[in-house]
């Protein structure tokens, strides 16, 4: 599956701007971004439900150009956000719909409908004759999934399929989707605005903003090496620091300005005087008492403002003394009742971290 | 805004309802009145209904109204559905103009429609009769049907049709197997409304009817012009009952379909 310079404009709005990406067969690929970023339009372009602009690039499936093909001439199927089950057809007839269009013989049709319902963990005997209105949200989404899978497409498109399902069931269905992707060998292209879902499911993620792909990579690359403030902020939480590169010594650059100093590892493209922006994940910072020695080279004095209890972790919100900016530090919860952490609002502390935990952002570069 | 209905607003509402429905209630009551001169109540009778079913002109009018109502409802529903699909599912030059044009017949005075149709038939040298009545009824019903079905199409989830397309159904199969079944409540409601409009139309019909082809409302009007006979009350009560029933049915079907 490949997009080559695809653009799509609605009226005066550019929904997708010269988008290029390649997805190898069998991959679980997610399009992640805030609403209006163009992720759903990208999926609909692939499905053939939207046409690219004139001279708006080309789309290929298995190396064959499909830009001019109608949706029913493409070897794919789609799961919609609000299920889109045919309300006037029973569960079995819904699932059989795609097979009927392909003139699959009746006996094989019955068998495949049964097998596919079982695959999505719905008892064919119990659910086959029910109408969609008699099902719960989770069951409807399973039927929608079965209806899309039964025709054995080479690509399955999923448009926020779990958006309307409650949290606990969503977690379970995420695991099932991942397992289906692995066992069936079908390429999954998954649209979501939920960064955690994208990290959980995907082999690779494309982060989109304003119709462009900002960064593509495996979940760990996206989370640990965000290349822009947008990605660092949209996926997980980040603390941002900025300054000017002052001098390099022993493989470390000292960054100064804004009345505080910190160090980052030497890397290409940095020279004396370069403006530097870095992101530091809250879980990579530590909170220390002022006098305590630490092997971590970066140390910033700060004042605790708030300690927030989050369950598996605690978050210490601190104000940097020199710049008054807020930094967030995630601390593992070792049991507040047994080993309470000792920080209280107003405490003077030092925030420390390793130079290697600074992710240098390339603003404006995608 | 919720809460108790203020007394003055309740009074206004009650008065309006009474004003709207009192004449109809009086008409229905007098259709059972034994007095020939409709002035006072002289006891209950079914004589006027008996007289009605013994009048060949009334029965012929009823039969013609039913036939024209049925045929014009079918034709205007089919054409109205097609128009609604064209207006709400496709983009083409002049679409917006055509959509506003659909509302013009809804607000055009009936007398204007009647005169213009008569002028058209005269210009084309078509002799007046059943066919011209049928054409006129189809013409004024189509807009209503198109608006009703269009409203349902506008509220319909596009992703149903898109799901069918991605599952391998072409546009025509999708129309037959997904769109039309979803539209059925609107189609039935539109058809019932078209029948009702045709069944009780007098003004337009009176312009395009020929001699010897009188629909029920035309027959009734002819009777009223001669004398006030209580049989008219009975006929009117029947027309009223049929149209009210069909309107409620149409409303119920279109509501049930949207839930």
Coordinates of C-alpha atoms in Angstrom, one line a residue:
Chain A
X1 CA 0.0 0.0 0.0
X2 CA 1.5 3.3 -1.0
X3 CA 0.5 7.0 -1.1
X4 CA 2.6 9.1 -3.5
X5 CA 2.1 12.9 -2.9
X6 CA -1.6 12.6 -2.3
X7 CA -3.5 15.9 -1.6
X8 CA -7.2 16.4 -0.9
X9 CA -9.0 19.7 -0.6
X10 CA -12.5 20.3 0.7
X11 CA -13.6 23.8 -0.4
X12 CA -10.9 26.0 0.9
X13 CA -9.5 23.5 3.4
X14 CA -6.6 21.4 2.7
X15 CA -7.4 18.1 4.5
X16 CA -4.4 16.2 3.3
X17 CA -1.3 17.8 1.8
X18 CA 1.1 15.9 -0.5
X19 CA 1.1 12.8 1.7
X20 CA 3.5 10.1 0.9
X21 CA 3.7 6.8 2.9
X22 CA 4.3 3.1 2.3
X23 CA 2.8 0.3 4.4
X24 CA 4.2 -3.2 3.9
X25 CA 1.8 -6.2 3.8
X26 CA 0.7 -7.5 7.2
X27 CA 1.7 -4.4 9.1
X28 CA -0.5 -2.9 11.9
X29 CA -0.2 0.8 10.9
X30 CA -1.8 3.6 12.8
X31 CA -2.7 7.1 11.7
X32 CA -2.6 9.2 14.9
X33 CA -3.5 12.8 15.5
X34 CA -5.9 15.3 16.9
X35 CA -9.4 15.7 15.3
X36 CA -9.2 17.5 12.0
X37 CA -5.6 16.4 11.3
X38 CA -6.5 14.6 8.1
X39 CA -6.2 11.0 9.4
X40 CA -9.8 10.0 8.6
X41 CA -9.5 11.6 5.2
X42 CA -6.4 9.6 4.5
X43 CA -8.2 6.4 5.4
X44 CA -11.2 7.4 3.2
X45 CA -8.8 8.2 0.3
X46 CA -7.4 4.7 0.6
X47 CA -10.9 3.2 0.7
X48 CA -11.9 5.1 -2.4
X49 CA -14.7 7.0 -0.5
X50 CA -12.8 10.2 -1.3
X51 CA -11.0 11.1 -4.5
X52 CA -7.7 12.9 -4.4
X53 CA -7.6 16.4 -5.9
X54 CA -6.8 16.7 -9.6
X55 CA -3.1 16.2 -9.9
X56 CA -3.3 15.2 -6.3
X57 CA -1.0 12.2 -6.4
X58 CA -1.6 8.5 -6.7
X59 CA -2.5 5.6 -4.5
X60 CA -1.3 2.0 -5.0
X61 CA -2.4 -1.3 -3.5
X62 CA 0.0 -4.2 -4.1
X63 CA 1.8 -2.1 -6.6
X64 CA -1.3 -1.5 -8.7
X65 CA -2.5 2.1 -9.1
X66 CA -6.1 2.3 -7.7
X67 CA -6.5 6.0 -7.7
X68 CA -9.3 5.9 -10.3
X69 CA -11.0 2.8 -8.9
X70 CA -14.3 2.8 -7.0
X71 CA -14.3 1.4 -3.4
X72 CA -15.9 -1.9 -4.6
X73 CA -13.0 -2.4 -7.1
X74 CA -10.4 -2.3 -4.4
X75 CA -9.4 -5.3 -2.4
X76 CA -10.1 -3.9 1.1
X77 CA -12.9 -3.5 3.6
X78 CA -13.6 -1.0 6.4
X79 CA -14.8 -0.9 10.0
X80 CA -16.6 2.4 10.7
X81 CA -16.6 4.4 13.9
X82 CA -20.3 4.0 14.5
X83 CA -20.4 0.4 13.2
X84 CA -22.6 1.2 10.1
X85 CA -24.4 -2.1 10.4
X86 CA -27.4 -2.4 8.1
X87 CA -30.3 -2.0 10.5
X88 CA -32.8 -3.9 8.3
X89 CA -30.6 -7.0 8.1
X90 CA -29.9 -9.7 10.7
X91 CA -26.4 -10.3 12.0
X92 CA -25.9 -13.2 9.7
X93 CA -27.2 -11.3 6.7
X94 CA -25.0 -8.3 7.6
X95 CA -21.9 -10.5 7.6
X96 CA -23.0 -12.3 4.4
X97 CA -23.4 -9.0 2.5
X98 CA -19.9 -8.9 1.1
X99 CA -20.0 -12.6 0.1
X100 CA -23.3 -12.1 -1.7
X101 CA -21.7 -9.3 -3.8
X102 CA -18.9 -11.8 -4.7
X103 CA -21.5 -14.5 -5.7
X104 CA -20.0 -16.9 -3.2
X105 CA -22.2 -20.2 -3.3
X106 CA -24.8 -20.4 -0.5
X107 CA -23.2 -23.4 1.3
X108 CA -19.8 -21.7 1.5
X109 CA -21.4 -18.4 2.5
X110 CA -23.1 -20.0 5.5
X111 CA -19.8 -21.7 6.5
X112 CA -17.7 -18.5 6.2
X113 CA -20.3 -16.4 8.1
X114 CA -20.3 -19.0 10.9
X115 CA -16.5 -19.2 11.0
X116 CA -16.0 -15.5 11.0
X117 CA -18.6 -14.8 13.7
X118 CA -16.7 -17.4 15.8
X119 CA -13.4 -15.7 15.0
X120 CA -14.7 -12.4 16.5
X121 CA -16.1 -14.5 19.5
X122 CA -19.8 -14.3 18.8
X123 CA -21.7 -17.5 19.0
X124 CA -23.2 -17.9 15.5
X125 CA -26.2 -19.9 16.8
X126 CA -27.0 -17.3 19.4
X127 CA -26.4 -14.1 17.4
X128 CA -26.9 -15.0 13.8
X129 CA -30.6 -14.2 13.7
X130 CA -30.6 -11.2 15.9
X131 CA -31.1 -7.7 14.5
X132 CA -28.3 -5.1 15.1
X133 CA -30.7 -3.1 17.3
X134 CA -30.7 -6.0 19.8
X135 CA -27.0 -5.9 20.3
X136 CA -24.7 -4.0 22.7
X137 CA -22.1 -1.6 21.4
X138 CA -19.3 -4.1 21.8
X139 CA -21.3 -6.9 20.0
X140 CA -22.2 -4.5 17.2
X141 CA -18.5 -3.7 16.7
X142 CA -17.7 -7.4 16.6
X143 CA -20.3 -7.9 13.9
X144 CA -18.9 -5.0 11.9
X145 CA -15.5 -6.6 12.2
X146 CA -16.8 -9.9 11.1
X147 CA -18.5 -8.3 8.1
X148 CA -15.3 -6.7 7.1
X149 CA -13.1 -9.7 7.7
X150 CA -15.3 -12.4 6.0
X151 CA -14.4 -11.2 2.5
X152 CA -10.7 -11.8 3.3
X153 CA -9.5 -8.4 2.2
X154 CA -5.8 -7.7 1.8
X155 CA -6.2 -4.5 3.7
X156 CA -8.6 -3.8 6.6
X157 CA -9.3 -0.1 7.4
X158 CA -10.5 0.8 10.8
X159 CA -11.8 4.3 11.6
X160 CA -11.7 4.7 15.4
X161 CA -13.5 1.4 15.8
X162 CA -13.3 1.4 19.6
X163 CA -14.1 5.0 20.1
X164 CA -17.7 4.3 21.3
X165 CA -16.8 1.3 23.5
X166 CA -16.2 1.5 27.3
X167 CA -12.7 1.4 28.6
X168 CA -12.5 -2.1 29.9
X169 CA -14.0 -3.8 26.8
X170 CA -11.8 -1.5 24.7
X171 CA -8.6 -2.8 26.3
X172 CA -9.8 -6.4 25.6
X173 CA -10.7 -5.7 22.0
X174 CA -7.4 -4.0 21.4
X175 CA -5.6 -7.3 22.3
X176 CA -8.0 -9.2 20.0
X177 CA -7.4 -6.9 17.1
X178 CA -3.7 -7.2 17.5
X179 CA -4.0 -11.0 17.6
X180 CA -6.2 -11.0 14.5
X181 CA -3.7 -8.9 12.6
X182 CA -0.9 -11.3 13.5
X183 CA -2.9 -14.6 12.7
X184 CA -4.7 -13.4 9.5
X185 CA -1.7 -11.6 7.9
X186 CA -4.1 -8.8 6.8
X187 CA -2.6 -5.3 6.7
X188 CA -4.5 -3.1 9.3
X189 CA -4.6 0.6 8.8
X190 CA -6.0 2.1 12.0
X191 CA -7.2 5.6 12.6
X192 CA -7.2 6.9 16.2
X193 CA -6.8 10.0 18.3
X194 CA -5.9 7.9 21.3
X195 CA -2.1 7.9 21.7
X196 CA -2.1 5.1 24.2
X197 CA -4.2 2.9 21.8
X198 CA -1.8 3.7 19.0
X199 CA 1.2 2.7 21.1
X200 CA -0.4 -0.5 22.3
X201 CA -1.5 -1.8 18.9
X202 CA 0.8 -0.5 16.2
X203 CA 3.9 -1.9 14.5
X204 CA 4.3 1.7 13.2
X205 CA 2.6 5.0 13.8
X206 CA 2.2 8.0 11.6
X207 CA 1.6 11.1 13.7
X208 CA -0.4 13.6 11.6
X209 CA -1.1 17.3 12.1
X210 CA -2.8 19.8 9.7
X211 CA -2.9 17.3 6.8
X212 CA 0.7 16.3 7.0
X213 CA 2.6 13.4 8.5
X214 CA 4.8 14.9 11.2
X215 CA 6.7 11.7 12.2
X216 CA 6.5 8.0 11.3
X217 CA 8.1 5.3 13.3
X218 CA 7.7 2.3 15.7
X219 CA 5.9 3.2 19.0
X220 CA 9.2 3.3 20.9
X221 CA 10.8 5.7 18.4
X222 CA 7.7 8.0 18.5
X223 CA 7.6 8.0 22.3
X224 CA 11.3 8.1 23.1
X225 CA 12.6 10.2 20.2
X226 CA 9.9 12.7 19.3
X227 CA 11.4 15.1 16.7
X228 CA 9.0 18.0 17.3
X229 CA 7.3 19.6 20.2
X230 CA 4.0 18.6 18.6
X231 CA 4.8 14.9 18.8
X232 CA 6.4 15.2 22.2
X233 CA 3.3 16.9 23.6
X234 CA 0.7 14.9 21.8
X235 CA 2.1 11.5 22.7
X236 CA 2.6 11.3 26.4
X237 CA 3.6 14.3 28.5
X238 CA 6.8 16.4 28.1
X239 CA 8.7 19.1 29.8
X240 CA 10.3 21.6 27.4
X241 CA 13.6 23.5 27.9
X242 CA 15.3 25.8 25.6
X243 CA 18.6 27.7 25.4
X244 CA 21.7 28.4 23.3
X245 CA 24.6 25.9 22.7
X246 CA 27.6 27.3 24.6
X247 CA 30.4 24.8 24.5
X248 CA 31.2 21.2 23.9
X249 CA 33.3 19.1 26.4
X250 CA 33.8 15.4 26.7
X251 CA 30.9 14.6 24.3
X252 CA 28.5 16.9 26.0
X253 CA 27.1 20.3 24.9
X254 CA 26.3 22.8 27.6
X255 CA 23.1 24.6 26.8
X256 CA 22.6 28.0 28.6
X257 CA 20.2 30.9 28.6
X258 CA 17.0 31.6 30.4
X259 CA 19.0 31.6 33.6
X260 CA 19.5 27.9 33.8
X261 CA 22.1 25.5 32.3
X262 CA 21.8 21.9 31.3
X263 CA 23.8 19.4 29.2
X264 CA 22.9 17.3 26.2
X265 CA 24.9 14.7 24.3
X266 CA 26.9 16.0 21.3
X267 CA 25.2 15.4 18.0
X268 CA 25.6 16.5 14.4
X269 CA 24.1 19.8 13.5
X270 CA 24.9 21.6 16.7
X271 CA 27.5 24.4 16.8
X272 CA 28.3 27.2 19.3
X273 CA 25.3 29.6 19.3
X274 CA 22.7 27.1 17.9
X275 CA 19.3 27.6 19.5
X276 CA 18.3 24.3 21.2
X277 CA 14.9 23.1 22.2
X278 CA 14.7 19.8 24.1
X279 CA 11.9 17.6 25.6
X280 CA 12.3 15.6 28.7
X281 CA 9.7 13.0 29.7
X282 CA 8.4 13.3 33.2
X283 CA 9.4 9.8 34.1
X284 CA 13.0 10.5 33.2
X285 CA 13.3 13.2 35.9
X286 CA 14.0 12.7 39.5
X287 CA 13.3 14.8 42.6
X288 CA 16.2 15.1 45.1
X289 CA 16.7 17.0 48.4
X290 CA 18.9 20.1 47.8
X291 CA 22.1 18.8 49.3
X292 CA 22.1 15.2 48.0
X293 CA 24.8 14.1 45.6
X294 CA 23.7 12.6 42.3
X295 CA 25.4 11.0 39.3
X296 CA 23.0 12.8 37.1
X297 CA 24.7 15.8 35.5
X298 CA 21.6 18.0 35.0
X299 CA 20.4 19.6 38.2
X300 CA 17.8 22.4 38.4
X301 CA 16.6 23.9 41.7
X302 CA 12.8 24.0 42.0
X303 CA 9.9 24.3 44.5
X304 CA 7.3 21.6 44.8
X305 CA 3.8 23.1 44.1
X306 CA 1.6 20.0 44.0
X307 CA 1.8 16.2 44.4
X308 CA -0.9 14.4 42.4
X309 CA -1.9 10.8 43.2
X310 CA -2.4 8.9 39.9
X311 CA -2.6 5.3 41.2
X312 CA 0.4 3.5 39.7
X313 CA 2.4 6.7 39.7
X314 CA 2.6 10.0 41.5
X315 CA 3.2 13.3 39.7
X316 CA 5.2 16.0 41.3
X317 CA 4.5 19.4 39.9
X318 CA 7.4 21.7 40.5
X319 CA 8.2 25.3 39.7
X320 CA 11.8 26.0 38.4
X321 CA 13.3 28.6 40.7
X322 CA 15.3 30.4 38.0
X323 CA 12.6 30.7 35.3
X324 CA 9.3 30.0 37.2
X325 CA 8.3 27.5 34.5
X326 CA 6.4 24.4 35.6
X327 CA 8.0 20.9 35.3
X328 CA 6.2 17.6 35.8
X329 CA 8.0 14.6 37.3
X330 CA 6.5 11.2 37.4
X331 CA 7.5 9.1 40.4
X332 CA 6.7 5.4 40.8
X333 CA 4.1 4.8 43.5
X334 CA 5.7 2.4 46.1
X335 CA 2.6 2.5 48.3
X336 CA 1.6 5.8 49.8
X337 CA 0.4 4.1 52.9
X338 CA 3.6 2.0 53.5
X339 CA 6.3 4.2 52.0
X340 CA 4.8 7.7 51.6
X341 CA 6.9 10.1 49.5
X342 CA 8.1 13.0 51.6
X343 CA 7.5 15.9 49.2
X344 CA 5.0 18.5 50.2
X345 CA 4.0 21.7 48.4
X346 CA 6.5 24.5 49.2
X347 CA 9.5 22.1 49.6
X348 CA 12.8 23.2 48.0
X349 CA 14.1 20.4 45.8
X350 CA 16.5 19.7 42.9
X351 CA 15.3 18.1 39.7
X352 CA 17.9 15.9 38.2
X353 CA 18.3 13.9 34.9
X354 CA 20.8 12.4 32.5
X355 CA 22.0 14.5 29.5
X356 CA 21.0 11.4 27.4
X357 CA 17.4 11.8 28.4
X358 CA 17.1 15.2 26.6
X359 CA 15.4 14.7 23.2
X360 CA 16.5 17.5 20.9
X361 CA 13.6 18.8 18.9
X362 CA 13.9 19.7 15.2
X363 CA 11.2 22.3 15.1
X364 CA 9.6 22.7 11.7
X365 CA 11.3 19.6 10.2
X366 CA 9.2 16.6 9.5
Chain B
X1 CA -37.6 26.0 28.9
X2 CA -39.7 23.9 31.2
X3 CA -42.1 24.2 34.0
X4 CA -45.8 24.8 34.5
X5 CA -47.8 26.1 31.6
X6 CA -48.8 29.7 32.6
X7 CA -52.5 30.3 32.9
X8 CA -52.7 32.9 30.1
X9 CA -50.8 30.7 27.6
X10 CA -53.0 27.7 28.5
X11 CA -56.0 29.9 27.8
X12 CA -54.7 31.0 24.4
X13 CA -53.8 27.5 23.4
X14 CA -57.2 26.2 24.4
X15 CA -59.0 28.9 22.6
X16 CA -57.0 28.3 19.4
X17 CA -57.7 24.6 19.5
X18 CA -61.4 25.2 20.1
X19 CA -61.5 27.7 17.2
X20 CA -59.7 25.3 14.9
X21 CA -61.8 22.2 15.7
X22 CA -65.2 23.5 16.7
X23 CA -66.5 23.9 13.1
X24 CA -65.4 20.4 12.3
X25 CA -67.0 19.0 15.4
X26 CA -70.2 20.7 14.6
X27 CA -70.1 19.4 11.1
X28 CA -69.6 15.8 12.3
X29 CA -72.4 16.3 14.9
X30 CA -74.8 17.5 12.3
X31 CA -74.1 14.6 10.0
X32 CA -75.9 12.6 12.7
X33 CA -78.7 15.2 13.3
X34 CA -82.2 14.1 12.4
X35 CA -83.2 17.7 11.6
X36 CA -83.1 18.5 7.9
X37 CA -82.5 22.2 8.5
X38 CA -79.4 21.9 10.7
X39 CA -80.6 24.5 13.2
X40 CA -81.2 22.5 16.3
X41 CA -80.6 19.0 17.5
X42 CA -83.5 16.8 16.7
X43 CA -82.1 13.4 17.6
X44 CA -79.6 10.9 16.3
X45 CA -79.9 9.4 12.9
X46 CA -77.8 7.6 10.2
X47 CA -80.2 8.7 7.5
X48 CA -77.7 11.0 5.8
X49 CA -75.1 8.3 5.6
X50 CA -77.8 6.0 4.1
X51 CA -78.8 8.7 1.7
X52 CA -75.1 9.1 0.8
X53 CA -74.5 5.5 -0.2
X54 CA -77.7 5.6 -2.3
X55 CA -76.5 8.6 -4.4
X56 CA -74.7 7.3 -7.6
X57 CA -73.0 10.7 -8.2
X58 CA -71.4 10.6 -4.8
X59 CA -70.3 7.0 -5.2
X60 CA -68.9 7.7 -8.7
X61 CA -67.0 10.7 -7.2
X62 CA -65.7 8.6 -4.4
X63 CA -64.6 5.9 -6.8
X64 CA -62.8 8.4 -9.1
X65 CA -61.1 10.1 -6.1
X66 CA -59.9 6.7 -4.8
X67 CA -58.5 5.7 -8.2
X68 CA -56.8 9.1 -8.9
X69 CA -55.5 9.3 -5.3
X70 CA -54.0 5.8 -5.6
X71 CA -52.4 6.2 -9.0
X72 CA -51.2 9.8 -8.4
X73 CA -49.7 8.7 -5.0
X74 CA -47.8 5.9 -6.7
X75 CA -46.5 8.0 -9.5
X76 CA -45.5 11.0 -7.3
X77 CA -43.9 8.7 -4.7
X78 CA -41.7 7.1 -7.4
X79 CA -40.8 10.4 -9.0
X80 CA -40.4 12.2 -5.7
X81 CA -38.0 9.5 -4.4
X82 CA -35.9 9.8 -7.5
X83 CA -35.8 13.5 -7.2
X84 CA -34.9 13.4 -3.5
X85 CA -32.0 11.0 -4.3
X86 CA -30.7 13.2 -7.0
X87 CA -30.9 16.3 -4.8
X88 CA -29.4 14.8 -1.7
X89 CA -26.9 12.2 -2.9
X90 CA -25.3 13.7 -5.9
X91 CA -23.6 17.0 -6.8
X92 CA -24.5 18.6 -10.2
X93 CA -24.8 22.0 -11.7
X94 CA -28.0 23.7 -10.7
X95 CA -28.6 21.4 -7.7
X96 CA -29.1 24.3 -5.2
X97 CA -31.5 26.0 -7.6
X98 CA -33.5 22.9 -8.1
X99 CA -33.7 22.3 -4.4
X100 CA -35.2 25.7 -3.8
X101 CA -37.5 25.3 -6.8
X102 CA -38.9 22.2 -5.0
X103 CA -40.3 24.5 -2.3
X104 CA -42.1 26.9 -4.7
X105 CA -45.2 24.6 -5.3
X106 CA -45.5 24.2 -1.5
X107 CA -46.2 27.9 -1.2
X108 CA -47.9 28.7 -4.5
X109 CA -51.6 29.5 -4.1
X110 CA -53.7 26.6 -5.4
X111 CA -55.7 28.9 -7.6
X112 CA -52.5 30.0 -9.4
X113 CA -51.5 26.3 -9.9
X114 CA -55.0 25.5 -11.2
X115 CA -55.1 28.4 -13.6
X116 CA -51.6 27.7 -14.9
X117 CA -52.3 24.0 -15.4
X118 CA -55.5 24.9 -17.3
X119 CA -53.5 27.3 -19.5
X120 CA -50.9 24.6 -20.1
X121 CA -53.5 22.0 -21.1
X122 CA -55.3 24.5 -23.3
X123 CA -52.0 25.5 -25.0
X124 CA -51.2 21.8 -25.6
X125 CA -54.8 21.1 -26.7
X126 CA -55.2 18.3 -24.2
X127 CA -58.9 17.5 -23.5
X128 CA -59.8 17.8 -19.8
X129 CA -60.7 14.6 -17.9
X130 CA -59.2 11.9 -15.8
X131 CA -55.7 12.3 -17.3
X132 CA -55.5 16.0 -16.7
X133 CA -56.7 15.5 -13.1
X134 CA -54.1 12.8 -12.6
X135 CA -51.3 15.0 -14.1
X136 CA -52.3 17.9 -11.9
X137 CA -52.4 15.8 -8.7
X138 CA -49.0 14.3 -9.5
X139 CA -47.6 17.8 -10.1
X140 CA -48.7 19.3 -6.8
X141 CA -47.9 16.1 -4.7
X142 CA -44.3 15.6 -5.9
X143 CA -42.8 18.5 -4.0
X144 CA -44.3 17.3 -0.7
X145 CA -43.0 13.7 -1.3
X146 CA -39.6 15.0 -2.3
X147 CA -39.3 17.2 0.8
X148 CA -40.4 14.3 3.2
X149 CA -38.0 11.8 1.6
X150 CA -35.3 14.4 1.3
X151 CA -35.5 15.0 5.1
X152 CA -35.1 11.3 5.8
X153 CA -32.2 11.1 3.3
X154 CA -30.5 14.1 5.0
X155 CA -30.8 12.4 8.4
X156 CA -29.6 9.0 7.1
X157 CA -26.1 7.8 8.1
X158 CA -23.9 8.0 5.0
X159 CA -21.6 5.4 6.4
X160 CA -24.3 2.7 5.7
X161 CA -24.0 3.3 2.0
X162 CA -20.2 3.6 2.3
X163 CA -20.0 0.3 4.1
X164 CA -21.9 -1.3 1.3
X165 CA -19.5 0.2 -1.3
X166 CA -16.4 -1.1 0.6
X167 CA -18.0 -4.5 0.9
X168 CA -18.2 -4.8 -2.9
X169 CA -21.6 -3.5 -3.8
X170 CA -21.7 -1.1 -6.7
X171 CA -23.8 2.1 -6.6
X172 CA -26.9 0.5 -8.0
X173 CA -26.8 -2.5 -5.7
X174 CA -26.2 -0.1 -2.8
X175 CA -29.2 1.9 -3.8
X176 CA -31.5 -1.1 -4.0
X177 CA -30.2 -3.1 -1.0
X178 CA -29.3 -0.4 1.5
X179 CA -30.6 3.1 0.6
X180 CA -34.2 2.3 -0.4
X181 CA -34.8 -0.1 2.5
X182 CA -33.6 2.7 4.9
X183 CA -35.9 5.2 3.1
X184 CA -39.1 3.0 3.3
X185 CA -40.7 4.8 6.2
X186 CA -40.3 8.1 4.3
X187 CA -41.5 6.6 1.1
X188 CA -44.6 5.2 2.7
X189 CA -45.3 8.5 4.6
X190 CA -44.8 10.5 1.4
X191 CA -47.2 8.2 -0.5
X192 CA -49.9 8.5 2.2
X193 CA -49.6 12.2 2.2
X194 CA -49.7 12.3 -1.6
X195 CA -52.9 10.3 -1.5
X196 CA -54.4 12.6 1.1
X197 CA -53.5 15.7 -0.9
X198 CA -55.1 14.2 -4.0
X199 CA -58.2 12.8 -2.2
X200 CA -59.3 16.2 -0.7
X201 CA -58.2 18.6 -3.4
X202 CA -60.9 20.8 -4.8
X203 CA -59.5 24.1 -6.1
X204 CA -56.9 22.7 -8.6
X205 CA -59.1 19.8 -9.6
X206 CA -62.0 22.2 -10.4
X207 CA -59.9 23.9 -13.1
X208 CA -58.7 20.8 -14.8
X209 CA -61.7 18.5 -14.6
X210 CA -63.9 17.8 -17.7
X211 CA -67.6 17.3 -17.8
X212 CA -68.6 14.0 -16.3
X213 CA -65.4 13.4 -14.4
X214 CA -66.0 14.8 -10.9
X215 CA -63.9 13.8 -7.9
X216 CA -65.6 13.6 -4.6
X217 CA -64.7 17.1 -3.4
X218 CA -66.1 18.5 -6.8
X219 CA -69.3 16.5 -6.3
X220 CA -69.6 17.9 -2.7
X221 CA -69.1 21.4 -3.9
X222 CA -71.8 21.0 -6.5
X223 CA -74.2 19.8 -3.9
X224 CA -73.5 22.7 -1.6
X225 CA -74.1 25.2 -4.4
X226 CA -77.6 23.8 -5.0
X227 CA -79.0 23.3 -1.5
X228 CA -77.7 22.8 2.0
X229 CA -78.5 19.1 2.4
X230 CA -77.3 17.2 5.5
X231 CA -75.9 14.4 3.1
X232 CA -73.0 16.9 2.5
X233 CA -72.2 16.8 6.2
X234 CA -72.0 13.0 6.1
X235 CA -69.8 13.0 3.0
X236 CA -67.6 15.6 4.5
X237 CA -67.3 13.6 7.7
X238 CA -66.2 10.6 5.7
X239 CA -63.6 12.6 3.8
X240 CA -62.4 14.1 7.1
X241 CA -62.1 10.7 8.7
X242 CA -60.1 9.2 5.8
X243 CA -57.7 12.1 5.5
X244 CA -57.1 12.4 9.3
X245 CA -56.5 8.7 9.6
X246 CA -54.0 8.7 6.7
X247 CA -52.2 11.8 8.0
X248 CA -51.8 10.3 11.5
X249 CA -50.6 7.0 9.8
X250 CA -48.1 8.9 7.7
X251 CA -46.8 10.8 10.7
X252 CA -46.6 7.6 12.9
X253 CA -44.7 5.7 10.2
X254 CA -42.2 8.5 9.6
X255 CA -41.6 8.9 13.3
X256 CA -41.3 5.2 13.9
X257 CA -38.7 5.0 11.1
X258 CA -36.5 7.7 12.6
X259 CA -36.2 6.1 16.0

